[in-house]
C-alpha cells in the first residue's frame, strides 16, 4: 500500500523527469560499468533510477537472476544474488550484490527498469588464481653448478604475472622465461629460471593477477655444497711425474746392469787367471762376497757345492778331474771346465 507520504516524493520525481518541457531525462545510472574482481569475492553494482518504476530486473550473463518490486522488502533476498535499497524507503537507489563470484558470472550485468526508463549494462570480469609449484622441491647442488628451476602455475585467469625471488629479493627478469597455454577457461604457465649456484638460496616463484592483494608463491631451499677438489689435474701431474720417474729408474737400471756386466767380464777373467796361478799352493780360496754370489748363482745350477753357513767356497781340486770336495753331497762334482762352460753360457 502506498500512503500519501510516499506519493508526494514520486510526484516530485515525475516533475523532475519530465521537466517543464515534458521530455524524459536520463533515467538510470549503473556503477561501476566495469568491475574486475577475484573469484570468491562479492561484487556490488549500484543502480540509480530517476522517477517511479514498477519492476527492476537484473540479468547476469544473459540469465535473469533477480526481480525487484519497489514495495517489497528486498533487503533479505536469499541466495547468491541480492539487492537492497541504498537507504530504506528510497526506491531510487538499489545495490545489487553477487556473492562468491565464479567464472560463470563473468560477462555483462544488465539492470532493466520496466517502464520507459530502459536498461543499463555493466561488465563483470572475474580473475582467478590457481596453483603455483616449483618442480622438484628442495634441491642440493655443487658450487658453481648451473641451475634450472621450473615453476608451473595452473588454472589462472587471466595469465598470471610470474616473478622469481631469491632470498627475498626479486630476480632480474633476464634470468627467466615464462610461457602460457590456454587450458579451458584458464591458463597454465611455465616459467624457467636459470642461475649459477653460489651459496644456499631460498628460491621463490610468485604468481599474481591484478585482483590478488598478495601473490601466490611456491618456495624451495637450494643447498650448495663445496665443489670437490679437481683431482684430474693432480692425477695428470702424478701420472706424468710417475712416468718420468719410472723412465729415469729404468734407464738407470739398464745402465747399471750394463756397466756391471762390462765390469764383471774382465774381473772374472782376472780372478780366474789368478786362481789358476795360485792353484798349486792353495786348494781353498776365499772368494769375496761380490764374486761369490755371482759365482754361486751361476754355479749352483751346475751342481756347485757350498759349505753351509760360511762364506768359504770349496774350490774343486783342479789337479784331479774327479773332485772330492763335494763328497758330502750327491751332486756331481765340478771341475774348472765347468767354470769355463758356465762362463760361456753367461756371455751368451
Ligand atoms: C524488511 O527487512 C528488515 C530487515 O531485514 C526487517 O526488519 C523488516 O521487518 C522487513 N519488513 C518487511 C515488511 O518484511
Ligand atoms: C563459493 O562457491 C564455491 C563453489 O562455487 C563454494 O565451494 C564455496 O564454499 C563458496 N564460498 C562461500 C563463502 O560461500
Ligand atoms: C625444504 O627445506 C626446508 C629447510 O631446510 C625445510 O624446512 C622444508 O621442510 C623442506 N621442504 C621439503 C618439502 O622437504
Ligand atoms: C629465454 O628465451 C630466449 C629465447 O627463447 C633465450 O634466448 C633465453 O636464453 C631464455 N632465457 C632463459 C633464462 O631461459
Ligand atoms: C593445466 O594444468 C593442469 C594441472 O596441472 C593439468 O591437469 C592440465 O592438463 C593442464 N592443461 C593444459 C592445457 O596444459
mmCIF file of C-alpha atoms and ligand atoms in Angstrom:
data_model
loop_
_atom_site.group_PDB
_atom_site.id
_atom_site.type_symbol
_atom_site.label_atom_id
_atom_site.label_comp_id
_atom_site.label_asym_id
_atom_site.label_seq_id
_atom_site.Cartn_x
_atom_site.Cartn_y
_atom_site.Cartn_z
ATOM 1 C CA UNK A 1 0.000 0.000 0.000
ATOM 2 C CA UNK A 2 1.285 3.400 -0.886
ATOM 3 C CA UNK A 3 0.388 6.074 1.573
ATOM 4 C CA UNK A 4 0.222 9.780 0.777
ATOM 5 C CA UNK A 5 3.676 10.281 2.304
ATOM 6 C CA UNK A 6 5.151 8.099 -0.418
ATOM 7 C CA UNK A 7 3.143 9.513 -3.282
ATOM 8 C CA UNK A 8 4.398 13.073 -2.935
ATOM 9 C CA UNK A 9 8.107 12.286 -3.475
ATOM 10 C CA UNK A 10 7.156 10.276 -6.531
ATOM 11 C CA UNK A 11 5.274 13.174 -7.935
ATOM 12 C CA UNK A 12 8.312 15.291 -7.287
ATOM 13 C CA UNK A 13 10.465 12.864 -9.285
ATOM 14 C CA UNK A 14 7.973 12.789 -12.096
ATOM 15 C CA UNK A 15 8.147 16.552 -12.231
ATOM 16 C CA UNK A 16 11.960 16.427 -12.378
ATOM 17 C CA UNK A 17 11.961 13.704 -15.030
ATOM 18 C CA UNK A 18 9.514 15.163 -17.416
ATOM 19 C CA UNK A 19 10.514 18.702 -16.644
ATOM 20 C CA UNK A 20 8.776 21.768 -17.819
ATOM 21 C CA UNK A 21 9.233 20.712 -21.460
ATOM 22 C CA UNK A 22 7.783 17.241 -20.866
ATOM 23 C CA UNK A 23 10.888 15.453 -22.323
ATOM 24 C CA UNK A 24 12.165 12.371 -20.434
ATOM 25 C CA UNK A 25 15.584 12.922 -18.859
ATOM 26 C CA UNK A 26 18.363 10.366 -18.230
ATOM 27 C CA UNK A 27 16.637 7.767 -16.073
ATOM 28 C CA UNK A 28 19.047 5.085 -14.948
ATOM 29 C CA UNK A 29 22.671 5.083 -13.805
ATOM 30 C CA UNK A 30 24.783 1.987 -13.164
ATOM 31 C CA UNK A 31 28.004 1.955 -11.211
ATOM 32 C CA UNK A 32 30.587 0.653 -11.840
ATOM 33 C CA UNK A 33 30.278 -0.001 -15.545
ATOM 34 C CA UNK A 34 33.308 -2.241 -15.473
ATOM 35 C CA UNK A 35 34.107 -4.395 -12.490
ATOM 36 C CA UNK A 36 37.057 -6.755 -12.120
ATOM 37 C CA UNK A 37 37.022 -8.913 -9.039
ATOM 38 C CA UNK A 38 38.656 -12.047 -7.784
ATOM 39 C CA UNK A 39 36.776 -15.279 -7.786
ATOM 40 C CA UNK A 40 35.083 -16.000 -4.486
ATOM 41 C CA UNK A 41 34.621 -12.362 -3.567
ATOM 42 C CA UNK A 42 31.410 -10.323 -3.614
ATOM 43 C CA UNK A 43 30.734 -7.690 -6.222
ATOM 44 C CA UNK A 44 28.286 -4.828 -5.914
ATOM 45 C CA UNK A 45 26.560 -2.682 -8.558
ATOM 46 C CA UNK A 46 24.624 0.427 -7.695
ATOM 47 C CA UNK A 47 21.615 1.356 -9.824
ATOM 48 C CA UNK A 48 20.195 4.823 -9.503
ATOM 49 C CA UNK A 49 16.813 5.307 -11.047
ATOM 50 C CA UNK A 50 15.188 8.670 -11.558
ATOM 51 C CA UNK A 51 11.453 8.506 -11.259
ATOM 52 C CA UNK A 52 8.961 5.864 -10.424
ATOM 53 C CA UNK A 53 9.408 2.282 -11.529
ATOM 54 C CA UNK A 54 7.295 -0.799 -11.244
ATOM 55 C CA UNK A 55 9.721 -3.684 -11.778
ATOM 56 C CA UNK A 56 13.512 -3.826 -11.744
ATOM 57 C CA UNK A 57 15.280 -6.868 -13.184
ATOM 58 C CA UNK A 58 18.925 -7.948 -13.110
ATOM 59 C CA UNK A 59 20.439 -10.174 -15.764
ATOM 60 C CA UNK A 60 23.834 -11.741 -15.331
ATOM 61 C CA UNK A 61 25.422 -13.247 -18.412
ATOM 62 C CA UNK A 62 22.055 -13.414 -20.095
ATOM 63 C CA UNK A 63 20.195 -15.013 -17.221
ATOM 64 C CA UNK A 64 17.524 -13.287 -15.206
ATOM 65 C CA UNK A 65 18.736 -13.593 -11.634
ATOM 66 C CA UNK A 66 16.664 -11.079 -9.669
ATOM 67 C CA UNK A 67 13.383 -9.235 -9.943
ATOM 68 C CA UNK A 68 12.644 -6.366 -7.580
ATOM 69 C CA UNK A 69 9.386 -4.627 -6.887
ATOM 70 C CA UNK A 70 9.620 -1.234 -5.232
ATOM 71 C CA UNK A 71 7.178 -2.202 -2.478
ATOM 72 C CA UNK A 72 8.873 -5.448 -1.404
ATOM 73 C CA UNK A 73 11.371 -5.786 1.367
ATOM 74 C CA UNK A 74 14.353 -6.831 -0.769
ATOM 75 C CA UNK A 75 16.975 -6.421 1.881
ATOM 76 C CA UNK A 76 16.600 -10.023 2.949
ATOM 77 C CA UNK A 77 16.778 -11.620 -0.503
ATOM 78 C CA UNK A 78 18.328 -15.038 -0.168
ATOM 79 C CA UNK A 79 20.836 -16.783 -2.446
ATOM 80 C CA UNK A 80 23.942 -15.635 -4.307
ATOM 81 C CA UNK A 81 22.148 -12.633 -5.836
ATOM 82 C CA UNK A 82 20.686 -9.997 -3.590
ATOM 83 C CA UNK A 83 19.678 -6.378 -3.604
ATOM 84 C CA UNK A 84 18.921 -3.709 -1.060
ATOM 85 C CA UNK A 85 17.676 -0.166 -1.259
ATOM 86 C CA UNK A 86 20.605 2.104 -0.615
ATOM 87 C CA UNK A 87 18.588 3.720 2.133
ATOM 88 C CA UNK A 88 15.352 2.408 3.472
ATOM 89 C CA UNK A 89 12.340 3.940 1.886
ATOM 90 C CA UNK A 90 14.312 5.286 -1.083
ATOM 91 C CA UNK A 91 13.442 3.153 -4.117
ATOM 92 C CA UNK A 92 15.538 5.394 -6.390
ATOM 93 C CA UNK A 93 18.774 3.611 -5.446
ATOM 94 C CA UNK A 94 19.361 -0.126 -5.465
ATOM 95 C CA UNK A 95 22.501 -2.044 -4.518
ATOM 96 C CA UNK A 96 22.762 -5.298 -6.405
ATOM 97 C CA UNK A 97 25.239 -7.824 -4.977
ATOM 98 C CA UNK A 98 26.638 -11.052 -6.395
ATOM 99 C CA UNK A 99 28.116 -13.177 -3.649
ATOM 100 C CA UNK A 100 31.023 -15.576 -4.090
ATOM 101 C CA UNK A 101 31.507 -14.856 -7.782
ATOM 102 C CA UNK A 102 32.738 -17.517 -10.186
ATOM 103 C CA UNK A 103 33.746 -17.525 -13.849
ATOM 104 C CA UNK A 104 30.096 -18.302 -14.639
ATOM 105 C CA UNK A 105 29.149 -14.756 -13.711
ATOM 106 C CA UNK A 106 31.754 -13.031 -15.824
ATOM 107 C CA UNK A 107 30.204 -11.031 -18.636
ATOM 108 C CA UNK A 108 27.517 -8.392 -18.938
ATOM 109 C CA UNK A 109 25.401 -7.393 -15.931
ATOM 110 C CA UNK A 110 22.193 -5.709 -17.070
ATOM 111 C CA UNK A 111 19.822 -3.692 -14.943
ATOM 112 C CA UNK A 112 16.434 -3.134 -16.533
ATOM 113 C CA UNK A 113 13.682 -0.995 -15.175
ATOM 114 C CA UNK A 114 10.286 -1.767 -16.558
ATOM 115 C CA UNK A 115 8.611 1.231 -17.971
ATOM 116 C CA UNK A 116 10.113 3.941 -20.005
ATOM 117 C CA UNK A 117 13.383 4.115 -18.134
ATOM 118 C CA UNK A 118 15.107 1.398 -20.118
ATOM 119 C CA UNK A 119 18.217 -0.507 -19.110
ATOM 120 C CA UNK A 120 21.913 -0.189 -18.431
ATOM 121 C CA UNK A 121 24.743 -2.698 -18.907
ATOM 122 C CA UNK A 122 27.926 -3.138 -16.889
ATOM 123 C CA UNK A 123 30.798 -5.543 -17.461
ATOM 124 C CA UNK A 124 31.957 -8.032 -14.875
ATOM 125 C CA UNK A 125 35.385 -9.657 -15.123
ATOM 126 C CA UNK A 126 36.369 -12.465 -12.825
ATOM 127 C CA UNK A 127 40.016 -13.215 -12.175
ATOM 128 C CA UNK A 128 41.122 -16.483 -10.829
ATOM 129 C CA UNK A 129 44.236 -17.674 -9.061
ATOM 130 C CA UNK A 130 45.269 -21.266 -9.276
ATOM 131 C CA UNK A 131 48.281 -23.234 -8.129
ATOM 132 C CA UNK A 132 51.989 -22.380 -8.079
ATOM 133 C CA UNK A 133 54.598 -25.105 -7.855
ATOM 134 C CA UNK A 134 58.359 -25.154 -8.221
ATOM 135 C CA UNK A 135 59.044 -28.525 -9.762
ATOM 136 C CA UNK A 136 61.296 -30.834 -7.757
ATOM 137 C CA UNK A 137 61.171 -29.144 -4.367
ATOM 138 C CA UNK A 138 64.263 -28.718 -2.191
ATOM 139 C CA UNK A 139 67.500 -29.375 -4.007
ATOM 140 C CA UNK A 140 71.188 -29.767 -3.259
ATOM 141 C CA UNK A 141 73.767 -28.567 -5.765
ATOM 142 C CA UNK A 142 77.514 -28.331 -6.116
ATOM 143 C CA UNK A 143 79.039 -24.863 -6.056
ATOM 144 C CA UNK A 144 79.060 -23.119 -9.448
ATOM 145 C CA UNK A 145 76.606 -25.661 -10.809
ATOM 146 C CA UNK A 146 74.315 -24.267 -13.476
ATOM 147 C CA UNK A 147 70.799 -24.437 -12.051
ATOM 148 C CA UNK A 148 67.477 -24.543 -13.861
ATOM 149 C CA UNK A 149 64.262 -24.116 -11.915
ATOM 150 C CA UNK A 150 60.814 -24.682 -13.325
ATOM 151 C CA UNK A 151 57.716 -23.055 -11.892
ATOM 152 C CA UNK A 152 54.342 -24.298 -13.044
ATOM 153 C CA UNK A 153 51.102 -22.411 -12.488
ATOM 154 C CA UNK A 154 47.765 -23.981 -13.313
ATOM 155 C CA UNK A 155 44.192 -22.714 -13.570
ATOM 156 C CA UNK A 156 44.815 -18.979 -13.500
ATOM 157 C CA UNK A 157 42.709 -16.388 -15.243
ATOM 158 C CA UNK A 158 43.887 -14.315 -16.924
ATOM 159 C CA UNK A 159 47.555 -15.205 -17.500
ATOM 160 C CA UNK A 160 49.333 -14.539 -14.226
ATOM 161 C CA UNK A 161 52.359 -12.322 -13.873
ATOM 162 C CA UNK A 162 55.157 -14.594 -12.739
ATOM 163 C CA UNK A 163 58.227 -13.302 -10.944
ATOM 164 C CA UNK A 164 61.042 -15.005 -9.070
ATOM 165 C CA UNK A 165 62.778 -14.067 -5.859
ATOM 166 C CA UNK A 166 65.970 -15.409 -4.337
ATOM 167 C CA UNK A 167 66.498 -14.847 -0.627
ATOM 168 C CA UNK A 168 63.558 -12.459 -0.685
ATOM 169 C CA UNK A 169 64.917 -10.249 -3.457
ATOM 170 C CA UNK A 170 63.318 -10.078 -6.884
ATOM 171 C CA UNK A 171 65.326 -11.718 -9.640
ATOM 172 C CA UNK A 172 66.216 -9.784 -12.773
ATOM 173 C CA UNK A 173 63.722 -10.694 -15.490
ATOM 174 C CA UNK A 174 66.512 -11.538 -17.930
ATOM 175 C CA UNK A 175 67.177 -14.674 -15.894
ATOM 176 C CA UNK A 176 63.797 -16.255 -16.531
ATOM 177 C CA UNK A 177 61.303 -17.027 -19.290
ATOM 178 C CA UNK A 178 57.583 -17.604 -18.991
ATOM 179 C CA UNK A 179 55.223 -19.254 -21.439
ATOM 180 C CA UNK A 180 51.472 -19.676 -21.043
ATOM 181 C CA UNK A 181 48.981 -22.083 -22.584
ATOM 182 C CA UNK A 182 45.217 -21.874 -22.560
ATOM 183 C CA UNK A 183 43.621 -24.634 -20.520
ATOM 184 C CA UNK A 184 39.878 -24.356 -20.961
ATOM 185 C CA UNK A 185 38.666 -21.181 -19.238
ATOM 186 C CA UNK A 186 42.043 -20.675 -17.597
ATOM 187 C CA UNK A 187 45.749 -20.587 -18.264
ATOM 188 C CA UNK A 188 48.637 -22.833 -17.381
ATOM 189 C CA UNK A 189 52.080 -21.239 -17.358
ATOM 190 C CA UNK A 190 55.631 -22.459 -17.119
ATOM 191 C CA UNK A 191 58.449 -20.204 -16.024
ATOM 192 C CA UNK A 192 62.091 -21.251 -16.229
ATOM 193 C CA UNK A 193 64.735 -19.590 -14.079
ATOM 194 C CA UNK A 194 68.428 -20.156 -14.585
ATOM 195 C CA UNK A 195 71.377 -19.123 -12.454
ATOM 196 C CA UNK A 196 74.624 -20.394 -11.053
ATOM 197 C CA UNK A 197 74.599 -21.946 -7.603
ATOM 198 C CA UNK A 198 76.877 -19.884 -5.357
ATOM 199 C CA UNK A 199 75.521 -20.292 -1.847
ATOM 200 C CA UNK A 200 72.461 -21.573 -0.015
ATOM 201 C CA UNK A 201 69.448 -19.835 -1.516
ATOM 202 C CA UNK A 202 65.746 -19.654 -0.874
ATOM 203 C CA UNK A 203 64.122 -19.705 -4.312
ATOM 204 C CA UNK A 204 60.579 -18.422 -4.617
ATOM 205 C CA UNK A 205 58.213 -18.337 -7.563
ATOM 206 C CA UNK A 206 55.437 -15.736 -7.295
ATOM 207 C CA UNK A 207 52.320 -15.548 -9.411
ATOM 208 C CA UNK A 208 49.732 -12.828 -9.288
ATOM 209 C CA UNK A 209 46.826 -11.232 -11.084
ATOM 210 C CA UNK A 210 45.553 -7.706 -10.634
ATOM 211 C CA UNK A 211 42.827 -8.576 -8.126
ATOM 212 C CA UNK A 212 45.057 -10.524 -5.764
ATOM 213 C CA UNK A 213 46.288 -8.476 -2.836
ATOM 214 C CA UNK A 214 49.111 -10.937 -2.130
ATOM 215 C CA UNK A 215 50.824 -13.055 -4.788
ATOM 216 C CA UNK A 216 50.602 -16.798 -4.544
ATOM 217 C CA UNK A 217 54.002 -18.407 -4.224
ATOM 218 C CA UNK A 218 55.998 -21.585 -4.061
ATOM 219 C CA UNK A 219 59.259 -21.767 -2.151
ATOM 220 C CA UNK A 220 62.155 -24.189 -2.124
ATOM 221 C CA UNK A 221 65.580 -24.350 -0.499
ATOM 222 C CA UNK A 222 68.695 -24.662 -2.607
ATOM 223 C CA UNK A 223 71.565 -26.100 -0.583
ATOM 224 C CA UNK A 224 75.001 -25.545 -2.085
ATOM 225 C CA UNK A 225 77.857 -27.884 -1.177
ATOM 226 C CA UNK A 226 81.518 -27.070 -1.902
ATOM 227 C CA UNK A 227 82.977 -28.316 -5.115
ATOM 228 C CA UNK A 228 85.130 -31.439 -4.627
ATOM 229 C CA UNK A 229 88.841 -30.792 -5.373
ATOM 230 C CA UNK A 230 89.680 -31.211 -9.010
ATOM 231 C CA UNK A 231 91.655 -34.443 -8.939
ATOM 232 C CA UNK A 232 92.125 -34.611 -12.672
ATOM 233 C CA UNK A 233 94.927 -32.049 -12.685
ATOM 234 C CA UNK A 234 96.605 -33.670 -9.704
ATOM 235 C CA UNK A 235 96.201 -37.063 -11.304
ATOM 236 C CA UNK A 236 97.760 -35.852 -14.524
ATOM 237 C CA UNK A 237 100.692 -34.359 -12.630
ATOM 238 C CA UNK A 238 101.203 -37.512 -10.580
ATOM 239 C CA UNK A 239 100.934 -39.732 -13.608
ATOM 240 C CA UNK A 240 103.356 -37.707 -15.705
ATOM 241 C CA UNK A 241 105.869 -37.340 -12.882
ATOM 242 C CA UNK A 242 105.494 -41.003 -12.045
ATOM 243 C CA UNK A 243 106.071 -41.867 -15.673
ATOM 244 C CA UNK A 244 109.179 -39.759 -15.873
ATOM 245 C CA UNK A 245 110.478 -41.168 -12.596
ATOM 246 C CA UNK A 246 109.830 -44.686 -13.847
ATOM 247 C CA UNK A 247 111.616 -43.969 -17.095
ATOM 248 C CA UNK A 248 114.604 -42.500 -15.274
ATOM 249 C CA UNK A 249 114.672 -45.509 -12.972
ATOM 250 C CA UNK A 250 114.515 -47.850 -15.929
ATOM 251 C CA UNK A 251 117.336 -46.095 -17.742
ATOM 252 C CA UNK A 252 119.398 -46.040 -14.554
ATOM 253 C CA UNK A 253 118.722 -49.721 -14.035
ATOM 254 C CA UNK A 254 119.699 -50.630 -17.568
ATOM 255 C CA UNK A 255 122.846 -48.511 -17.378
ATOM 256 C CA UNK A 256 123.744 -50.062 -14.055
ATOM 257 C CA UNK A 257 123.286 -53.589 -15.302
ATOM 258 C CA UNK A 258 125.183 -52.888 -18.466
ATOM 259 C CA UNK A 259 128.073 -51.346 -16.542
ATOM 260 C CA UNK A 260 128.150 -54.224 -14.095
ATOM 261 C CA UNK A 261 128.280 -56.737 -16.842
ATOM 262 C CA UNK A 262 131.084 -54.891 -18.529
ATOM 263 C CA UNK A 263 132.990 -54.737 -15.253
ATOM 264 C CA UNK A 264 132.256 -58.323 -14.379
ATOM 265 C CA UNK A 265 133.802 -59.765 -17.505
ATOM 266 C CA UNK A 266 137.431 -58.674 -17.014
ATOM 267 C CA UNK A 267 137.202 -59.171 -13.276
ATOM 268 C CA UNK A 268 136.031 -62.665 -13.754
ATOM 269 C CA UNK A 269 138.809 -63.441 -16.105
ATOM 270 C CA UNK A 270 141.338 -61.821 -13.798
ATOM 271 C CA UNK A 271 140.010 -63.796 -10.914
ATOM 272 C CA UNK A 272 140.145 -66.990 -12.826
ATOM 273 C CA UNK A 273 143.639 -66.409 -14.029
ATOM 274 C CA UNK A 274 144.643 -65.552 -10.507
ATOM 275 C CA UNK A 275 143.108 -68.698 -9.250
ATOM 276 C CA UNK A 276 144.740 -70.772 -11.867
ATOM 277 C CA UNK A 277 148.114 -69.278 -10.991
ATOM 278 C CA UNK A 278 147.717 -69.985 -7.304
ATOM 279 C CA UNK A 279 146.206 -73.364 -7.824
ATOM 280 C CA UNK A 280 149.303 -75.341 -6.958
ATOM 281 C CA UNK A 281 149.696 -73.913 -3.481
ATOM 282 C CA UNK A 282 146.234 -73.215 -2.241
ATOM 283 C CA UNK A 283 143.342 -75.511 -2.581
ATOM 284 C CA UNK A 284 140.862 -73.390 -0.769
ATOM 285 C CA UNK A 285 140.248 -69.824 -1.844
ATOM 286 C CA UNK A 286 138.345 -67.079 -0.211
ATOM 287 C CA UNK A 287 136.046 -65.571 -2.628
ATOM 288 C CA UNK A 288 134.943 -62.050 -1.982
ATOM 289 C CA UNK A 289 131.229 -61.706 -1.314
ATOM 290 C CA UNK A 290 130.762 -59.884 -4.520
ATOM 291 C CA UNK A 291 132.121 -62.604 -6.669
ATOM 292 C CA UNK A 292 130.829 -65.371 -4.526
ATOM 293 C CA UNK A 293 127.233 -64.525 -5.028
ATOM 294 C CA UNK A 294 127.737 -64.165 -8.738
ATOM 295 C CA UNK A 295 129.643 -67.337 -8.955
ATOM 296 C CA UNK A 296 127.191 -69.159 -6.746
ATOM 297 C CA UNK A 297 124.221 -68.024 -8.670
ATOM 298 C CA UNK A 298 125.785 -69.370 -11.779
ATOM 299 C CA UNK A 299 127.308 -72.465 -10.363
ATOM 300 C CA UNK A 300 124.551 -73.743 -8.145
ATOM 301 C CA UNK A 301 122.617 -74.724 -11.167
ATOM 302 C CA UNK A 302 125.539 -76.733 -12.425
ATOM 303 C CA UNK A 303 125.990 -78.547 -9.175
ATOM 304 C CA UNK A 304 128.493 -76.360 -7.364
ATOM 305 C CA UNK A 305 128.827 -77.057 -3.694
ATOM 306 C CA UNK A 306 128.777 -74.535 -0.942
ATOM 307 C CA UNK A 307 129.748 -75.065 2.632
ATOM 308 C CA UNK A 308 126.747 -74.422 4.811
ATOM 309 C CA UNK A 309 126.628 -71.111 6.644
ATOM 310 C CA UNK A 310 130.052 -69.931 5.625
ATOM 311 C CA UNK A 311 131.420 -67.685 3.011
ATOM 312 C CA UNK A 312 134.035 -70.189 2.172
ATOM 313 C CA UNK A 313 133.634 -71.907 -1.085
ATOM 314 C CA UNK A 314 135.438 -75.095 -1.531
ATOM 315 C CA UNK A 315 137.088 -74.980 -4.805
ATOM 316 C CA UNK A 316 137.327 -78.176 -6.688
ATOM 317 C CA UNK A 317 140.633 -79.854 -6.885
ATOM 318 C CA UNK A 318 141.833 -78.888 -10.210
ATOM 319 C CA UNK A 319 144.542 -81.424 -10.437
ATOM 320 C CA UNK A 320 142.112 -84.276 -10.084
ATOM 321 C CA UNK A 321 139.465 -84.348 -12.662
ATOM 322 C CA UNK A 322 137.214 -86.088 -10.204
ATOM 323 C CA UNK A 323 136.637 -83.579 -7.440
ATOM 324 C CA UNK A 324 136.195 -84.848 -3.891
ATOM 325 C CA UNK A 325 135.099 -81.576 -2.251
ATOM 326 C CA UNK A 326 131.518 -82.435 -2.839
ATOM 327 C CA UNK A 327 131.622 -85.843 -1.312
ATOM 328 C CA UNK A 328 129.139 -84.757 1.339
ATOM 329 C CA UNK A 329 126.620 -84.213 -1.397
ATOM 330 C CA UNK A 330 125.291 -86.432 -4.041
ATOM 331 C CA UNK A 331 125.567 -83.754 -6.693
ATOM 332 C CA UNK A 332 128.118 -84.253 -9.365
ATOM 333 C CA UNK A 333 131.456 -82.638 -8.765
ATOM 334 C CA UNK A 334 132.555 -79.699 -10.768
ATOM 335 C CA UNK A 335 135.881 -79.022 -12.264
ATOM 336 C CA UNK A 336 137.378 -75.958 -13.821
ATOM 337 C CA UNK A 337 135.996 -76.924 -17.146
ATOM 338 C CA UNK A 338 132.630 -76.490 -15.522
ATOM 339 C CA UNK A 339 133.558 -72.913 -14.695
ATOM 340 C CA UNK A 340 134.564 -72.263 -18.202
ATOM 341 C CA UNK A 341 131.469 -73.809 -19.564
ATOM 342 C CA UNK A 342 129.377 -71.578 -17.387
ATOM 343 C CA UNK A 343 131.282 -68.506 -18.392
ATOM 344 C CA UNK A 344 130.438 -69.132 -21.945
ATOM 345 C CA UNK A 345 126.856 -69.532 -21.050
ATOM 346 C CA UNK A 346 126.645 -66.205 -19.245
ATOM 347 C CA UNK A 347 128.299 -64.309 -22.028
ATOM 348 C CA UNK A 348 125.715 -65.507 -24.443
HETATM 349 C C1 LIG B 1 12.336 -5.746 5.951
HETATM 350 O O1 LIG B 1 13.666 -6.148 6.373
HETATM 351 C C2 LIG B 1 14.060 -5.646 7.609
HETATM 352 C C3 LIG B 1 15.495 -6.057 7.874
HETATM 353 O O2 LIG B 1 15.913 -7.022 7.042
HETATM 354 C C4 LIG B 1 13.126 -6.140 8.696
HETATM 355 O O3 LIG B 1 13.492 -5.572 9.919
HETATM 356 C C5 LIG B 1 11.709 -5.728 8.315
HETATM 357 O O4 LIG B 1 10.823 -6.271 9.262
HETATM 358 C C6 LIG B 1 11.323 -6.206 6.968
HETATM 359 N N1 LIG B 1 9.992 -5.685 6.582
HETATM 360 C C7 LIG B 1 9.079 -6.445 5.989
HETATM 361 C C8 LIG B 1 7.835 -5.744 5.655
HETATM 362 O O5 LIG B 1 9.288 -7.621 5.717
HETATM 363 C C1 LIG B 2 31.731 -20.161 -3.053
HETATM 364 O O1 LIG B 2 31.355 -21.033 -4.101
HETATM 365 C C2 LIG B 2 32.082 -22.233 -4.131
HETATM 366 C C3 LIG B 2 31.608 -23.023 -5.338
HETATM 367 O O2 LIG B 2 31.425 -22.200 -6.420
HETATM 368 C C4 LIG B 2 31.906 -22.989 -2.846
HETATM 369 O O3 LIG B 2 32.686 -24.151 -2.861
HETATM 370 C C5 LIG B 2 32.320 -22.132 -1.679
HETATM 371 O O4 LIG B 2 32.041 -22.800 -0.463
HETATM 372 C C6 LIG B 2 31.557 -20.832 -1.717
HETATM 373 N N1 LIG B 2 32.034 -19.939 -0.657
HETATM 374 C C7 LIG B 2 31.229 -19.291 0.176
HETATM 375 C C8 LIG B 2 31.866 -18.403 1.174
HETATM 376 O O5 LIG B 2 30.022 -19.421 0.098
HETATM 377 C C1 LIG B 3 62.877 -27.776 2.409
HETATM 378 O O1 LIG B 3 63.918 -27.338 3.230
HETATM 379 C C2 LIG B 3 63.497 -26.542 4.334
HETATM 380 C C3 LIG B 3 64.726 -26.045 5.060
HETATM 381 O O2 LIG B 3 65.713 -26.987 5.103
HETATM 382 C C4 LIG B 3 62.600 -27.374 5.229
HETATM 383 O O3 LIG B 3 62.133 -26.577 6.305
HETATM 384 C C5 LIG B 3 61.420 -27.864 4.412
HETATM 385 O O4 LIG B 3 60.625 -28.712 5.192
HETATM 386 C C6 LIG B 3 61.892 -28.624 3.204
HETATM 387 N N1 LIG B 3 60.757 -28.956 2.378
HETATM 388 C C7 LIG B 3 60.565 -30.167 1.868
HETATM 389 C C8 LIG B 3 59.350 -30.383 1.048
HETATM 390 O O5 LIG B 3 61.354 -31.073 2.081
HETATM 391 C C1 LIG B 4 64.602 -17.118 -22.724
HETATM 392 O O1 LIG B 4 64.256 -17.365 -24.060
HETATM 393 C C2 LIG B 4 65.126 -16.782 -25.012
HETATM 394 C C3 LIG B 4 64.585 -17.055 -26.383
HETATM 395 O O2 LIG B 4 63.943 -18.279 -26.444
HETATM 396 C C4 LIG B 4 66.523 -17.350 -24.823
HETATM 397 O O3 LIG B 4 67.409 -16.748 -25.703
HETATM 398 C C5 LIG B 4 66.988 -17.102 -23.402
HETATM 399 O O4 LIG B 4 68.230 -17.711 -23.188
HETATM 400 C C6 LIG B 4 65.990 -17.652 -22.424
HETATM 401 N N1 LIG B 4 66.396 -17.292 -21.096
HETATM 402 C C7 LIG B 4 66.302 -18.134 -20.055
HETATM 403 C C8 LIG B 4 66.742 -17.606 -18.758
HETATM 404 O O5 LIG B 4 65.869 -19.272 -20.200
HETATM 405 C C1 LIG B 5 46.912 -27.362 -16.969
HETATM 406 O O1 LIG B 5 47.360 -27.821 -15.714
HETATM 407 C C2 LIG B 5 46.550 -28.802 -15.104
HETATM 408 C C3 LIG B 5 47.101 -29.095 -13.737
HETATM 409 O O2 LIG B 5 48.471 -29.335 -13.779
HETATM 410 C C4 LIG B 5 46.523 -30.038 -15.999
HETATM 411 O O3 LIG B 5 45.700 -31.009 -15.441
HETATM 412 C C5 LIG B 5 46.008 -29.650 -17.379
HETATM 413 O O4 LIG B 5 46.110 -30.761 -18.230
HETATM 414 C C6 LIG B 5 46.853 -28.533 -17.940
HETATM 415 N N1 LIG B 5 46.236 -28.097 -19.195
HETATM 416 C C7 LIG B 5 46.958 -27.802 -20.266
HETATM 417 C C8 LIG B 5 46.219 -27.405 -21.486
HETATM 418 O O5 LIG B 5 48.173 -27.844 -20.252
#
